[in-house]
Tab-separated table of C-alpha atoms and ligand atoms in Angstrom:
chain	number	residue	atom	x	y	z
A	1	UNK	CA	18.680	65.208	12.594
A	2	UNK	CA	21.714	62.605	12.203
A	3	UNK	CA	20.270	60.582	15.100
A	4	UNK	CA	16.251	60.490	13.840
A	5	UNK	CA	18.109	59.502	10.626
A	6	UNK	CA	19.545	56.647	12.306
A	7	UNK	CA	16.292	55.941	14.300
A	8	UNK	CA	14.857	55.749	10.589
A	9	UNK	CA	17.544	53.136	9.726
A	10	UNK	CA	16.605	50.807	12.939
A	11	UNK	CA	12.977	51.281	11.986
A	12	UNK	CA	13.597	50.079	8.365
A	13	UNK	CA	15.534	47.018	9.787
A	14	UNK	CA	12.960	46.472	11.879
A	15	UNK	CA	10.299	46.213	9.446
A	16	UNK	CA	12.635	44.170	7.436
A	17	UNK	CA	12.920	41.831	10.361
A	18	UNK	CA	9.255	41.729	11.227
A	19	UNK	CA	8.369	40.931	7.439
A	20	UNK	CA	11.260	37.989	7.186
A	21	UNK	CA	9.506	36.684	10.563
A	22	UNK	CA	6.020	36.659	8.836
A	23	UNK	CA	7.564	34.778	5.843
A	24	UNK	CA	9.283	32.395	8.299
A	25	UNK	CA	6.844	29.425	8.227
A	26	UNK	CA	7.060	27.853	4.854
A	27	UNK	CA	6.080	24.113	6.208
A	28	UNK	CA	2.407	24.316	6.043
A	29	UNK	CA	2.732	23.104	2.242
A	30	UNK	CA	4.531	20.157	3.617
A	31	UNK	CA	2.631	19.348	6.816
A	32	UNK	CA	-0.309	19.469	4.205
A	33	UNK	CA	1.241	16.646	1.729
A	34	UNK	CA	2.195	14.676	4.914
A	35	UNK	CA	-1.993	14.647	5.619
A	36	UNK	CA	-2.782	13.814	2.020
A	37	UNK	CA	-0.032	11.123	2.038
A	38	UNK	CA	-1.366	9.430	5.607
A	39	UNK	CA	-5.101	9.684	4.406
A	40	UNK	CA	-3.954	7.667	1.170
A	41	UNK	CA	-2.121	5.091	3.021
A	42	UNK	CA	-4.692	4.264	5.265
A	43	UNK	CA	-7.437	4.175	2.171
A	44	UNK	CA	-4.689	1.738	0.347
A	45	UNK	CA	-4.341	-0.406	3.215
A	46	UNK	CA	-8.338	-0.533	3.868
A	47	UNK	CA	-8.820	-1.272	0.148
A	48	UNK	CA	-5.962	-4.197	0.562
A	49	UNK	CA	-7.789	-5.626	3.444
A	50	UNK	CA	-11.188	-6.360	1.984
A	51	UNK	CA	-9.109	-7.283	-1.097
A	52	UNK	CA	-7.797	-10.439	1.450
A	53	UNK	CA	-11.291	-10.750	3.327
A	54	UNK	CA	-12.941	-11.379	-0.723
A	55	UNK	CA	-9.880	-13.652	-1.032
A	56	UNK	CA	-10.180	-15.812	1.982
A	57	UNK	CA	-14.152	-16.337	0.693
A	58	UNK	CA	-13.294	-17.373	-2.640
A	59	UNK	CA	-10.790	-19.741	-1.078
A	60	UNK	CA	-12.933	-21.548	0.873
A	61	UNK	CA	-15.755	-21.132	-1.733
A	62	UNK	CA	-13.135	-23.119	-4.067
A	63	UNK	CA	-12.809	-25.364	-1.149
A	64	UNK	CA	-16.356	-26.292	-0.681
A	65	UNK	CA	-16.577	-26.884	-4.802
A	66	UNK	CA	-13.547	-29.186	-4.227
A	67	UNK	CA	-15.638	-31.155	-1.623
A	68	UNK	CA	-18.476	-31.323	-3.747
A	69	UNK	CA	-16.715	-32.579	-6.730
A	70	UNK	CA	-14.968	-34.803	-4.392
A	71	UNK	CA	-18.200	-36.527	-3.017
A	72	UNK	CA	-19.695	-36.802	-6.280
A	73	UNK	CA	-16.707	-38.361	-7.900
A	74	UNK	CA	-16.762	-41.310	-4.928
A	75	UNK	CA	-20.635	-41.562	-6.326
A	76	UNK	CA	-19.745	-41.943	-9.770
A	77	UNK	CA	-16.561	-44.151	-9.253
A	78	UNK	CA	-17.669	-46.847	-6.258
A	79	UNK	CA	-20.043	-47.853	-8.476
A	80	UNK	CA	-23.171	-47.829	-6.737
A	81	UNK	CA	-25.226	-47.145	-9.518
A	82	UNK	CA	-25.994	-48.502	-12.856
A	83	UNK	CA	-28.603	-45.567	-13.662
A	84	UNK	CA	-26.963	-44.571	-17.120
A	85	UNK	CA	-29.251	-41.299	-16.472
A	86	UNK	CA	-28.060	-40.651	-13.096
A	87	UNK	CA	-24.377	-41.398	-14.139
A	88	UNK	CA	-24.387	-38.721	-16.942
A	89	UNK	CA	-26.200	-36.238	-14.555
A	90	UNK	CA	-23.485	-36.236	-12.294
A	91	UNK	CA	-20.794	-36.578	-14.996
A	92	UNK	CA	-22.369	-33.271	-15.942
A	93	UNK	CA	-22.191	-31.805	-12.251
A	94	UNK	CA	-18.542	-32.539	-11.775
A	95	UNK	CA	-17.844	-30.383	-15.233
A	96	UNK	CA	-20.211	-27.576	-13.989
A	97	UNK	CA	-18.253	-27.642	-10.297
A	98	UNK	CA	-14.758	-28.049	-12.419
A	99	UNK	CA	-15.795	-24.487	-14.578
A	100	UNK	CA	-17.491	-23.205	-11.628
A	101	UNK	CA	-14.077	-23.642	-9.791
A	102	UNK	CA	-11.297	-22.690	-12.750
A	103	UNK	CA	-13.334	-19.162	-12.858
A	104	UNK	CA	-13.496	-18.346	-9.072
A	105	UNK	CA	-9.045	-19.514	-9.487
A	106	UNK	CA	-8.828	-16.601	-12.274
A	107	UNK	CA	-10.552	-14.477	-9.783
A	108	UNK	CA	-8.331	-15.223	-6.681
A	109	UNK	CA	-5.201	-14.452	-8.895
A	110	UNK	CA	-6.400	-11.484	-9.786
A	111	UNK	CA	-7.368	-10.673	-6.385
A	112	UNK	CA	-3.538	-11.593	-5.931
A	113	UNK	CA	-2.296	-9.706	-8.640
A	114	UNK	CA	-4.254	-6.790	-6.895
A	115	UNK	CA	-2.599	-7.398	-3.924
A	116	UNK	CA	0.790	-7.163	-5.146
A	117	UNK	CA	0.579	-4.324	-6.792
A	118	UNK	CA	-1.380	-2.617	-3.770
A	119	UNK	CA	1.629	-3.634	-1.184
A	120	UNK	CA	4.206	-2.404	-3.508
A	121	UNK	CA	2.282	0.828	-3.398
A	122	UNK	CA	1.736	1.090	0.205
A	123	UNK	CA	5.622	0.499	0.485
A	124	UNK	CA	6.189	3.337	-1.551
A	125	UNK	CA	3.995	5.460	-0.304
A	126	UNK	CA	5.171	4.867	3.324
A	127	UNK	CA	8.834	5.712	2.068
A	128	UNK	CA	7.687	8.820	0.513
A	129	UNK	CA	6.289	9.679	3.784
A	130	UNK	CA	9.205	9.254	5.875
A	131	UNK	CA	10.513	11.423	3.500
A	132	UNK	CA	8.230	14.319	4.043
A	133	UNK	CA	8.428	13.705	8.157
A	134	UNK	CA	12.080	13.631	7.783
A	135	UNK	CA	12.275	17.269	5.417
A	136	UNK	CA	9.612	18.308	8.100
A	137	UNK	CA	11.377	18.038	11.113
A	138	UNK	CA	14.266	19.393	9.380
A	139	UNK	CA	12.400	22.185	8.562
A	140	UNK	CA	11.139	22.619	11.748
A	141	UNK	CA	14.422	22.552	13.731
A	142	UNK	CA	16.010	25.156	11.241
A	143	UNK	CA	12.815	27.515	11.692
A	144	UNK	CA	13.627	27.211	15.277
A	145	UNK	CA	17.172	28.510	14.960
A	146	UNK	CA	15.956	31.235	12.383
A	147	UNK	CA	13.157	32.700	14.707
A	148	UNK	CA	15.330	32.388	17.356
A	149	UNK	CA	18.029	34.657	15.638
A	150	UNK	CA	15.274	36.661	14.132
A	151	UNK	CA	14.064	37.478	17.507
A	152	UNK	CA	17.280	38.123	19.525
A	153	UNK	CA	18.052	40.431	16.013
A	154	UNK	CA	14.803	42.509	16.652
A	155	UNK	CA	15.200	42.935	20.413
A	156	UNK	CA	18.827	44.117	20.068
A	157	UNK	CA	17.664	46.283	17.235
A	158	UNK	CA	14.607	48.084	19.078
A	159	UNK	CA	16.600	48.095	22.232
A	160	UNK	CA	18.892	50.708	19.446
A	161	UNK	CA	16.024	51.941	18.738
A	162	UNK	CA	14.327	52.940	21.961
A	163	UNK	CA	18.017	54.279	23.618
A	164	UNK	CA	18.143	56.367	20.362
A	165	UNK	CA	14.808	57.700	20.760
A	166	UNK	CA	14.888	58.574	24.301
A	167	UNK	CA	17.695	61.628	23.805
A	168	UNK	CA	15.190	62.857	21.186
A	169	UNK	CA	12.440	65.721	21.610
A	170	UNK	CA	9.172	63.660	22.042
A	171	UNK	CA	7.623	66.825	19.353
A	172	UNK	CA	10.404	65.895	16.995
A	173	UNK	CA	9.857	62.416	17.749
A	174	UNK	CA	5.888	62.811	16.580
A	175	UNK	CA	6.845	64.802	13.578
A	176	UNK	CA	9.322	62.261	12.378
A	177	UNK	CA	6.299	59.455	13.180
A	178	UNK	CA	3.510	61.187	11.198
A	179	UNK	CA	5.863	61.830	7.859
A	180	UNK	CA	7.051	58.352	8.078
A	181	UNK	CA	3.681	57.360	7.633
A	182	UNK	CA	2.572	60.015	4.860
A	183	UNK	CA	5.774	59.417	3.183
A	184	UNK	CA	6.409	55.719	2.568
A	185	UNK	CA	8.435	55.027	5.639
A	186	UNK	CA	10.996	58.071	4.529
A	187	UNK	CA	10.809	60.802	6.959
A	188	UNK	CA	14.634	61.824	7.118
A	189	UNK	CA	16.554	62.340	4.179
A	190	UNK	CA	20.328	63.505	3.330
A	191	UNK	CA	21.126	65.929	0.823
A	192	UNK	CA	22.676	64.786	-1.899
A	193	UNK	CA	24.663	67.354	-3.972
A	194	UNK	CA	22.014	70.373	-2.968
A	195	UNK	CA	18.880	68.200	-3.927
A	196	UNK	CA	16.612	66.578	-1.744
A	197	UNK	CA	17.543	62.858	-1.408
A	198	UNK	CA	13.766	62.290	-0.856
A	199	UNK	CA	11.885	63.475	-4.434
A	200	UNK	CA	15.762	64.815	-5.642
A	201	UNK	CA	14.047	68.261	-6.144
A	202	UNK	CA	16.770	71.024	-6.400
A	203	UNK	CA	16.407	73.066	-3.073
A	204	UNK	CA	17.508	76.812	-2.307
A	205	UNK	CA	20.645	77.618	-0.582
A	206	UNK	CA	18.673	78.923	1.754
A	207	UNK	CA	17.261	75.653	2.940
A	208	UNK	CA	20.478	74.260	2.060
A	209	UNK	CA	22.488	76.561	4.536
A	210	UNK	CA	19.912	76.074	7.322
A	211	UNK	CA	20.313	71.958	7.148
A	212	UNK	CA	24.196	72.751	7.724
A	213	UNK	CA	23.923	74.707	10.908
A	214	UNK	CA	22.414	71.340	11.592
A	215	UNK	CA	18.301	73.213	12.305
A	216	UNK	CA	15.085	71.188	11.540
A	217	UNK	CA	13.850	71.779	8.217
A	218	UNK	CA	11.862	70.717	5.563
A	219	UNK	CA	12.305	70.183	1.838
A	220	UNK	CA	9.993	72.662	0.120
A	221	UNK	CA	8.918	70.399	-2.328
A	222	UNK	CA	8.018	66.716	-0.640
A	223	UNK	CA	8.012	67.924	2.881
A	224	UNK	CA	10.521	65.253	4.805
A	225	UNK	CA	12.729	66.222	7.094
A	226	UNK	CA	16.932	67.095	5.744
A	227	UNK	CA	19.796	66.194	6.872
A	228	UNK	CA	23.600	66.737	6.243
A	229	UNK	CA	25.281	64.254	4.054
B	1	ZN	ZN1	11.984	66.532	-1.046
């Protein structure tokens, strides 16, 4: 009974192993914000690019006003004309290309603005991801290690197990298997101070003296197999 006791013990560790292997992989949180943090990059530096393609046409439309003010001020100032009419018309032109042009200015700085603020977020962004890859790999190299022990932990422990098992009585073996599963896991249990260390019922002397000449029996009251303390 001492030795399915101890095959109890491995199989406990075992499951204890087997669960802390399960809840081994924590990194799927952080491969996840690595995604979410690429994804948002690549939308910020998309959203900076048209942001410079809208720029570079506002430049040159402020060039081609430029031109045009240009052209009409060599009109106005060679002196070609004496039209008081056509002089005042284009008087009035140069002012409407001169607005025309301080607006589309406010809009390239703010285009600029934009930008600045949209490459000082990339930057920080990209940090924060060389972060994550950094903790990741980390991560990864210490899960590694820990599955590696894990797994060298349960082999050595079922090898234990299976050495154990094989001076046992494949009946006894059975019985031990099918309580273990009725039972919670608990199919051998010591006595402790003439009660049952299982449901800590008070048992007989006569069960109690039977356990001590070291025989296979049963607690009258939750069934598991007894053993000496
Ligand atoms: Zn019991």
């Amino acid at each position: 009974m001492w030795q399915l006791y101890k095959i109890q013990q491995l199989d406990q560790n075992l499951e204890e192993l087997k669960t802390q292997k399960e809840n081994l992989d924590k990194s799927e949180e952080l491969l996840k914000s690595i995604k979410e943090m690429e994804i948002q990059i690549k939308e910020d530096r998309d959203t900076l690019l048209k942001n410079q393609i809208k720029m570079k046409d506002l430049e040159l439309e402020v060039q081609s006003l430029e031109e045009n003010h240009k052209r009409i001020e060599q009109k106005l100032y060679t002196g070609n004309s004496t039209n008081i009419k056509e002089l005042s018309g284009w008087q009035k032109e140069t002012e409407q290309i001169s607005q025309k042009k301080f607006k589309i200015e406010d809009r390239i700085l703010d285009h600029l603005e934009e930008q600045e603020k949209l490459n000082l977020k990339i930057k920080q962004e990209e940090e924060k991801l060389t972060q994550l890859q950094d903790n990741y790999h980390k991560i990864q190299i210490k899960l590694e290690e820990e599955l590696k022990y894990l797994n060298e932990l349960i082999k050595n422990t079922q090898g234990s197990r299976d050495k154990l098992a094989q001076s046992l009585e494949e009946d006894l073996l059975q019985t031990y298997e099918e309580i273990r599963l009725r039972k919670g896991g608990i199919a051998v249990v010591r006595l402790q101070n003439g009660n049952c260390g299982g449901c800590f019922m008070n048992l007989p002397d006569s069960i109690i003296n039977r356990v001590k000449e070291r025989r296979l029996i049963f607690c009258n009251n939750c069934g598991r197999i007894l053993t000496e303390q």
